[in-house]
């Protein structure tokens, strides 16, 4: 059994760490907030800092919100880097900048350790069910060593390439998700304004070429007007920001990613930073002066 560290025990990190403990591994944990009681009750050891976690564990996982949080968890005073010894492995499972990731990897590698970027897709549901998709960047030997831990947290686990490529893959994922939410929103809005029942339209389309998980899950949220997160608009804005900054650095244009970001910005301007990302449709509805399903609701 491995000695594993886990830093960042929020919506995603707490259930992921729980699976590692259930898998029988020694678990050392740290969060800026108090550590969840059920994790400690299951035998996880609460540490006072990232440095302590890294002193005890051989594989140290981070699952924090954004690039500056990973920077702080690894390199601030009493952070992970201060507790590392050569041979240890740092695994960042947060969704953060691919460019900064390469710099973090270089700094960790200079300490004689290995670094994997391993962001996930699948949300809170996937974290709890241990069915996450995990997109990994880094050296093959480190990947092979950490794979048994990934297997306890996820199902579809791919070594995409070198450091940064896991995060690049995650940004690509978030581009597809945002543009598909936008497409589903436009389609259901069009159908509803034209007088068709959007619930029936969604049902019919689920059997055809336009079927997708997003038409299924997010389309249903649009029809049922249920915009509790799920995945918060503010987190998707962070991810599209990474896409648009990356595109600028690469000298390419991502026109529809930019449009989706503007639609999220419009939602945020209306108080929607914490709405589920399917609520992007609300920005489209404002422009159309029509709410999906309003004809049916008016008819009673
Ligand atoms: P969260 O805000 O619920 O949890 C983050 C945790 O990190 C918090 O408990 C916070 O106290 C802790 N933290 C922050 N900085 C720290 C530091 N320096 N040291 C120790 N602890 C620190 O966030 P989340 O929803 O669990 O998301 C984590 C990451 O996973 C994000 O990058 C997010 O984009 C990604 N993600 C989230 C989802 C989702 O559906 N929530 C899905 C896929 C990927």
Tab-separated table of C-alpha atoms and ligand atoms in Angstrom:
chain	number	residue	atom	x	y	z
A	1	UNK	CA	0.000	0.000	0.000
A	2	UNK	CA	1.210	3.502	-0.830
A	3	UNK	CA	1.665	6.519	1.431
A	4	UNK	CA	-0.522	9.109	-0.250
A	5	UNK	CA	-1.007	12.827	0.472
A	6	UNK	CA	-4.133	14.749	-0.561
A	7	UNK	CA	-4.381	18.560	-0.487
A	8	UNK	CA	-7.711	20.300	-1.255
A	9	UNK	CA	-10.724	18.477	0.177
A	10	UNK	CA	-13.615	20.390	-1.418
A	11	UNK	CA	-16.509	19.202	-3.604
A	12	UNK	CA	-14.188	16.993	-5.688
A	13	UNK	CA	-11.211	16.295	-3.403
A	14	UNK	CA	-13.121	14.918	-0.396
A	15	UNK	CA	-14.799	11.997	-2.204
A	16	UNK	CA	-11.652	11.298	-4.279
A	17	UNK	CA	-9.507	11.095	-1.116
A	18	UNK	CA	-12.179	8.889	0.459
A	19	UNK	CA	-11.797	6.341	-2.360
A	20	UNK	CA	-8.026	6.179	-1.790
A	21	UNK	CA	-8.533	5.504	1.916
A	22	UNK	CA	-11.160	2.835	1.145
A	23	UNK	CA	-8.601	1.312	-1.223
A	24	UNK	CA	-6.419	0.714	1.852
A	25	UNK	CA	-3.755	3.389	1.324
A	26	UNK	CA	-2.149	5.416	4.127
A	27	UNK	CA	-3.618	8.898	3.663
A	28	UNK	CA	-2.206	12.260	4.843
A	29	UNK	CA	-4.501	15.231	4.177
A	30	UNK	CA	-4.476	19.043	4.364
A	31	UNK	CA	-6.906	21.834	3.503
A	32	UNK	CA	-7.067	25.507	4.460
A	33	UNK	CA	-10.560	24.644	5.804
A	34	UNK	CA	-11.091	22.007	8.509
A	35	UNK	CA	-10.654	18.464	7.141
A	36	UNK	CA	-14.032	16.640	6.690
A	37	UNK	CA	-14.719	14.611	9.868
A	38	UNK	CA	-15.704	11.417	7.998
A	39	UNK	CA	-12.299	11.357	6.301
A	40	UNK	CA	-10.468	11.544	9.657
A	41	UNK	CA	-12.876	8.947	11.104
A	42	UNK	CA	-11.921	6.608	8.232
A	43	UNK	CA	-8.270	6.813	9.323
A	44	UNK	CA	-6.867	9.713	7.264
A	45	UNK	CA	-4.229	11.724	9.151
A	46	UNK	CA	-4.896	15.491	9.198
A	47	UNK	CA	-1.658	17.473	8.734
A	48	UNK	CA	-0.939	21.117	9.608
A	49	UNK	CA	0.601	22.044	6.230
A	50	UNK	CA	1.445	20.862	2.721
A	51	UNK	CA	5.055	20.449	3.913
A	52	UNK	CA	3.951	17.914	6.562
A	53	UNK	CA	1.893	16.033	3.960
A	54	UNK	CA	4.923	15.823	1.657
A	55	UNK	CA	7.204	14.677	4.515
A	56	UNK	CA	4.887	11.713	5.258
A	57	UNK	CA	3.671	10.728	1.773
A	58	UNK	CA	5.446	9.415	-1.341
A	59	UNK	CA	2.721	10.498	-3.784
A	60	UNK	CA	1.161	13.932	-3.123
A	61	UNK	CA	-2.087	14.904	-4.877
A	62	UNK	CA	-3.463	18.474	-5.111
A	63	UNK	CA	-7.124	19.279	-5.952
A	64	UNK	CA	-7.566	23.040	-5.437
A	65	UNK	CA	-9.526	25.645	-7.454
A	66	UNK	CA	-7.109	27.508	-9.768
A	67	UNK	CA	-3.490	28.128	-10.857
A	68	UNK	CA	-2.556	30.510	-7.972
A	69	UNK	CA	-3.890	27.961	-5.434
A	70	UNK	CA	-1.680	25.200	-6.890
A	71	UNK	CA	1.267	27.616	-6.874
A	72	UNK	CA	0.598	28.376	-3.178
A	73	UNK	CA	0.006	24.727	-2.194
A	74	UNK	CA	3.292	23.653	-3.804
A	75	UNK	CA	5.685	26.579	-3.409
A	76	UNK	CA	4.498	28.938	-0.635
A	77	UNK	CA	6.100	28.805	2.848
A	78	UNK	CA	5.330	25.417	4.458
A	79	UNK	CA	4.159	24.176	1.066
A	80	UNK	CA	4.704	20.753	-0.514
A	81	UNK	CA	8.098	21.580	-2.087
A	82	UNK	CA	9.656	22.130	1.365
A	83	UNK	CA	8.770	18.564	2.422
A	84	UNK	CA	9.820	16.698	-0.740
A	85	UNK	CA	12.728	14.249	-1.024
A	86	UNK	CA	14.015	12.862	-4.366
A	87	UNK	CA	11.847	10.066	-5.796
A	88	UNK	CA	8.509	11.439	-4.617
A	89	UNK	CA	5.703	12.206	-7.091
A	90	UNK	CA	3.475	15.315	-7.167
A	91	UNK	CA	0.125	14.879	-8.959
A	92	UNK	CA	-1.985	17.977	-9.642
A	93	UNK	CA	-5.593	17.005	-10.418
A	94	UNK	CA	-6.973	20.591	-10.411
A	95	UNK	CA	-7.947	22.221	-13.749
A	96	UNK	CA	-5.331	24.946	-14.259
A	97	UNK	CA	-3.119	26.699	-16.831
A	98	UNK	CA	-1.158	24.298	-19.104
A	99	UNK	CA	1.584	26.937	-19.449
A	100	UNK	CA	2.079	27.398	-15.686
A	101	UNK	CA	1.828	23.611	-15.276
A	102	UNK	CA	4.971	23.155	-17.378
A	103	UNK	CA	6.805	25.614	-15.073
A	104	UNK	CA	5.544	23.835	-11.923
A	105	UNK	CA	6.659	20.492	-13.393
A	106	UNK	CA	10.122	21.869	-14.125
A	107	UNK	CA	10.553	23.163	-10.549
A	108	UNK	CA	9.403	19.852	-9.015
A	109	UNK	CA	11.624	17.853	-11.402
A	110	UNK	CA	14.630	19.986	-10.371
A	111	UNK	CA	14.078	18.699	-6.800
A	112	UNK	CA	14.617	15.114	-8.045
A	113	UNK	CA	10.883	14.346	-8.012
A	114	UNK	CA	8.310	13.672	-10.756
A	115	UNK	CA	5.232	15.712	-11.669
A	116	UNK	CA	1.978	14.604	-13.292
A	117	UNK	CA	-0.828	16.928	-14.370
A	118	UNK	CA	-4.019	14.875	-14.139
A	119	UNK	CA	-7.189	16.998	-14.392
A	120	UNK	CA	-10.559	15.279	-14.404
A	121	UNK	CA	-13.956	15.409	-16.060
A	122	UNK	CA	-17.169	13.980	-14.649
A	123	UNK	CA	-18.024	16.433	-11.873
A	124	UNK	CA	-19.151	15.765	-8.328
A	125	UNK	CA	-21.200	12.772	-9.485
A	126	UNK	CA	-18.134	11.194	-11.119
A	127	UNK	CA	-15.967	11.972	-8.066
A	128	UNK	CA	-18.437	10.233	-5.733
A	129	UNK	CA	-18.974	7.270	-8.063
A	130	UNK	CA	-15.217	6.884	-8.766
A	131	UNK	CA	-16.012	7.134	-12.478
A	132	UNK	CA	-13.959	10.225	-13.395
A	133	UNK	CA	-12.229	10.651	-16.737
A	134	UNK	CA	-8.570	11.435	-15.950
A	135	UNK	CA	-6.330	13.160	-18.533
A	136	UNK	CA	-2.671	12.808	-17.634
A	137	UNK	CA	0.515	14.576	-18.717
A	138	UNK	CA	3.994	13.560	-17.534
A	139	UNK	CA	6.658	10.828	-17.525
A	140	UNK	CA	5.515	7.247	-18.226
A	141	UNK	CA	7.246	5.705	-15.157
A	142	UNK	CA	5.490	8.116	-12.801
A	143	UNK	CA	2.186	7.440	-14.574
A	144	UNK	CA	2.662	3.685	-14.103
A	145	UNK	CA	3.349	4.183	-10.383
A	146	UNK	CA	0.267	6.368	-9.819
A	147	UNK	CA	-2.101	4.386	-12.120
A	148	UNK	CA	-3.407	2.113	-9.286
A	149	UNK	CA	-4.499	5.293	-7.433
A	150	UNK	CA	-6.140	6.740	-10.570
A	151	UNK	CA	-7.992	3.404	-10.951
A	152	UNK	CA	-9.579	3.950	-7.505
A	153	UNK	CA	-10.905	7.399	-8.547
A	154	UNK	CA	-11.759	7.045	-12.239
A	155	UNK	CA	-12.606	4.822	-15.207
A	156	UNK	CA	-11.291	6.361	-18.415
A	157	UNK	CA	-7.622	7.094	-17.679
A	158	UNK	CA	-5.321	8.237	-20.498
A	159	UNK	CA	-1.661	9.266	-20.547
A	160	UNK	CA	-2.067	12.019	-23.155
A	161	UNK	CA	1.610	13.056	-23.362
A	162	UNK	CA	4.226	15.103	-21.511
A	163	UNK	CA	3.705	17.657	-18.725
A	164	UNK	CA	1.016	20.191	-19.632
A	165	UNK	CA	-0.725	17.893	-22.140
A	166	UNK	CA	-3.210	16.662	-19.500
A	167	UNK	CA	-4.228	20.265	-18.776
A	168	UNK	CA	-4.373	21.071	-22.502
A	169	UNK	CA	-6.716	18.088	-22.964
A	170	UNK	CA	-8.940	19.384	-20.142
A	171	UNK	CA	-9.137	22.848	-21.757
A	172	UNK	CA	-10.146	21.149	-25.038
A	173	UNK	CA	-12.859	19.278	-23.105
A	174	UNK	CA	-14.189	22.542	-21.678
A	175	UNK	CA	-14.284	24.157	-25.157
A	176	UNK	CA	-16.453	21.286	-26.451
A	177	UNK	CA	-18.743	21.390	-23.413
A	178	UNK	CA	-19.279	25.181	-23.613
A	179	UNK	CA	-19.940	25.226	-27.374
A	180	UNK	CA	-22.316	22.272	-27.106
A	181	UNK	CA	-24.269	23.933	-24.279
A	182	UNK	CA	-24.552	26.995	-26.550
A	183	UNK	CA	-25.745	24.870	-29.498
A	184	UNK	CA	-28.336	23.039	-27.390
A	185	UNK	CA	-29.503	26.394	-25.965
A	186	UNK	CA	-29.949	27.969	-29.424
A	187	UNK	CA	-31.768	24.900	-30.754
A	188	UNK	CA	-34.245	24.626	-27.857
A	189	UNK	CA	-34.796	28.409	-27.884
A	190	UNK	CA	-35.542	28.338	-31.637
A	191	UNK	CA	-37.934	25.412	-31.267
A	192	UNK	CA	-39.720	26.980	-28.318
A	193	UNK	CA	-40.164	30.394	-29.990
A	194	UNK	CA	-41.489	28.604	-33.119
A	195	UNK	CA	-44.231	27.110	-30.957
A	196	UNK	CA	-42.989	23.511	-30.551
A	197	UNK	CA	-42.831	21.861	-27.108
A	198	UNK	CA	-39.082	21.981	-26.165
A	199	UNK	CA	-39.384	18.877	-23.957
A	200	UNK	CA	-40.714	16.883	-26.939
A	201	UNK	CA	-38.079	18.362	-29.266
A	202	UNK	CA	-35.308	17.304	-26.863
A	203	UNK	CA	-36.827	13.827	-26.576
A	204	UNK	CA	-37.047	13.455	-30.372
A	205	UNK	CA	-33.484	14.690	-30.940
A	206	UNK	CA	-32.049	12.292	-28.337
A	207	UNK	CA	-32.686	9.487	-30.837
A	208	UNK	CA	-30.870	11.165	-33.738
A	209	UNK	CA	-27.496	12.429	-34.944
A	210	UNK	CA	-27.658	15.490	-32.635
A	211	UNK	CA	-27.873	13.323	-29.490
A	212	UNK	CA	-25.276	14.058	-26.803
A	213	UNK	CA	-24.783	13.873	-23.027
A	214	UNK	CA	-25.172	17.652	-23.007
A	215	UNK	CA	-28.510	17.591	-24.890
A	216	UNK	CA	-29.583	14.918	-22.405
A	217	UNK	CA	-28.428	16.474	-19.108
A	218	UNK	CA	-28.126	20.211	-19.784
A	219	UNK	CA	-31.023	20.259	-22.268
A	220	UNK	CA	-33.221	18.824	-19.542
A	221	UNK	CA	-32.057	21.505	-17.088
A	222	UNK	CA	-32.951	24.209	-19.659
A	223	UNK	CA	-36.431	22.739	-20.173
A	224	UNK	CA	-37.038	22.195	-16.439
A	225	UNK	CA	-35.502	25.573	-15.489
A	226	UNK	CA	-33.259	23.927	-12.871
A	227	UNK	CA	-29.987	25.842	-12.724
A	228	UNK	CA	-28.593	24.752	-9.325
A	229	UNK	CA	-24.918	23.695	-9.810
A	230	UNK	CA	-23.565	21.142	-10.890
A	231	UNK	CA	-20.669	23.008	-12.407
A	232	UNK	CA	-20.605	26.722	-11.615
A	233	UNK	CA	-20.424	29.337	-14.391
A	234	UNK	CA	-17.457	30.996	-12.597
A	235	UNK	CA	-15.406	27.776	-12.902
A	236	UNK	CA	-16.248	27.451	-16.616
A	237	UNK	CA	-15.257	31.128	-17.107
A	238	UNK	CA	-11.863	30.226	-15.561
A	239	UNK	CA	-11.474	27.331	-18.029
A	240	UNK	CA	-12.482	29.361	-21.118
A	241	UNK	CA	-10.094	32.064	-19.963
A	242	UNK	CA	-7.317	29.434	-20.105
A	243	UNK	CA	-8.486	28.519	-23.633
A	244	UNK	CA	-8.548	32.129	-24.852
A	245	UNK	CA	-5.219	33.083	-23.190
A	246	UNK	CA	-3.658	29.936	-24.660
A	247	UNK	CA	-5.062	30.732	-28.108
A	248	UNK	CA	-3.605	34.247	-27.931
A	249	UNK	CA	-0.190	32.824	-26.967
A	250	UNK	CA	-0.422	30.327	-29.851
A	251	UNK	CA	-1.561	33.022	-32.322
A	252	UNK	CA	-4.849	31.310	-33.230
A	253	UNK	CA	-8.489	32.401	-33.139
A	254	UNK	CA	-11.225	30.528	-31.224
A	255	UNK	CA	-14.241	32.620	-32.278
A	256	UNK	CA	-17.016	30.531	-30.746
A	257	UNK	CA	-15.126	29.964	-27.479
A	258	UNK	CA	-14.957	33.774	-27.210
A	259	UNK	CA	-18.715	34.024	-27.855
A	260	UNK	CA	-19.464	31.450	-25.145
A	261	UNK	CA	-17.275	33.361	-22.685
A	262	UNK	CA	-19.252	36.557	-23.477
A	263	UNK	CA	-22.507	34.678	-22.814
A	264	UNK	CA	-21.129	33.470	-19.449
A	265	UNK	CA	-20.031	37.074	-18.732
A	266	UNK	CA	-23.586	38.231	-19.447
A	267	UNK	CA	-24.951	35.622	-16.989
A	268	UNK	CA	-22.453	36.793	-14.360
A	269	UNK	CA	-23.568	40.407	-14.926
A	270	UNK	CA	-27.093	39.234	-14.067
A	271	UNK	CA	-25.921	37.651	-10.783
A	272	UNK	CA	-25.319	34.185	-12.234
A	273	UNK	CA	-21.661	33.396	-11.377
A	274	UNK	CA	-22.802	30.494	-9.214
A	275	UNK	CA	-25.579	29.213	-11.531
A	276	UNK	CA	-25.001	25.891	-13.280
A	277	UNK	CA	-23.265	26.373	-16.663
A	278	UNK	CA	-26.409	25.178	-18.494
A	279	UNK	CA	-27.827	28.602	-17.503
A	280	UNK	CA	-25.773	30.052	-20.389
A	281	UNK	CA	-29.119	29.715	-22.192
A	282	UNK	CA	-30.463	32.588	-20.083
A	283	UNK	CA	-28.172	35.018	-21.917
A	284	UNK	CA	-29.556	33.751	-25.246
A	285	UNK	CA	-33.107	34.055	-23.924
A	286	UNK	CA	-32.512	37.699	-22.974
A	287	UNK	CA	-31.436	38.483	-26.557
A	288	UNK	CA	-34.449	36.643	-27.982
A	289	UNK	CA	-36.871	38.079	-25.413
A	290	UNK	CA	-38.227	34.539	-25.072
A	291	UNK	CA	-37.857	31.932	-22.313
A	292	UNK	CA	-37.739	28.247	-23.294
A	293	UNK	CA	-41.089	26.587	-22.523
A	294	UNK	CA	-42.900	29.861	-21.740
A	295	UNK	CA	-45.610	29.085	-24.374
A	296	UNK	CA	-46.396	25.770	-22.654
A	297	UNK	CA	-46.358	27.355	-19.191
A	298	UNK	CA	-48.715	30.155	-20.348
A	299	UNK	CA	-51.072	27.554	-21.862
A	300	UNK	CA	-51.193	25.999	-18.398
B	1	LIG	P1	-13.787	23.508	-4.131
B	1	LIG	O1	-13.732	25.000	-4.075
B	1	LIG	O2	-15.013	22.806	-3.685
B	1	LIG	O3	-12.549	22.856	-3.281
B	1	LIG	C1	-11.232	23.339	-3.312
B	1	LIG	C2	-10.580	23.126	-1.950
B	1	LIG	O4	-9.216	23.529	-2.011
B	1	LIG	C3	-11.220	23.944	-0.829
B	1	LIG	O5	-11.599	23.077	0.236
B	1	LIG	C4	-10.115	24.937	-0.422
B	1	LIG	O6	-10.139	25.258	0.966
B	1	LIG	C5	-8.867	24.145	-0.790
B	1	LIG	N1	-7.671	24.979	-1.004
B	1	LIG	C6	-7.538	26.083	-1.771
B	1	LIG	N2	-6.272	26.533	-1.732
B	1	LIG	C7	-5.578	25.694	-0.919
B	1	LIG	C8	-4.223	25.623	-0.488
B	1	LIG	N3	-3.298	26.512	-0.905
B	1	LIG	N4	-3.864	24.645	0.354
B	1	LIG	C9	-4.777	23.720	0.774
B	1	LIG	N5	-6.072	23.730	0.395
B	1	LIG	C10	-6.473	24.704	-0.453
B	1	LIG	O7	-13.434	23.163	-5.657
B	1	LIG	P2	-13.819	21.812	-6.467
B	1	LIG	O8	-15.181	21.961	-7.065
B	1	LIG	O9	-13.480	20.624	-5.613
B	1	LIG	O10	-12.791	21.927	-7.696
B	1	LIG	C11	-11.395	21.637	-7.585
B	1	LIG	C12	-10.804	21.601	-8.988
B	1	LIG	O11	-11.460	20.579	-9.756
B	1	LIG	C13	-10.972	22.909	-9.775
B	1	LIG	O12	-9.809	23.154	-10.516
B	1	LIG	C14	-12.149	22.617	-10.702
B	1	LIG	O13	-12.144	23.377	-11.910
B	1	LIG	C15	-11.945	21.131	-10.984
B	1	LIG	N6	-13.166	20.410	-11.369
B	1	LIG	C16	-14.336	20.610	-10.694
B	1	LIG	C17	-15.485	19.935	-11.103
B	1	LIG	C18	-16.812	20.161	-10.396
B	1	LIG	O14	-17.843	19.730	-10.931
B	1	LIG	N7	-16.837	20.788	-9.224
B	1	LIG	C19	-15.435	19.052	-12.190
B	1	LIG	C20	-14.210	18.827	-12.825
B	1	LIG	C21	-13.065	19.516	-12.418
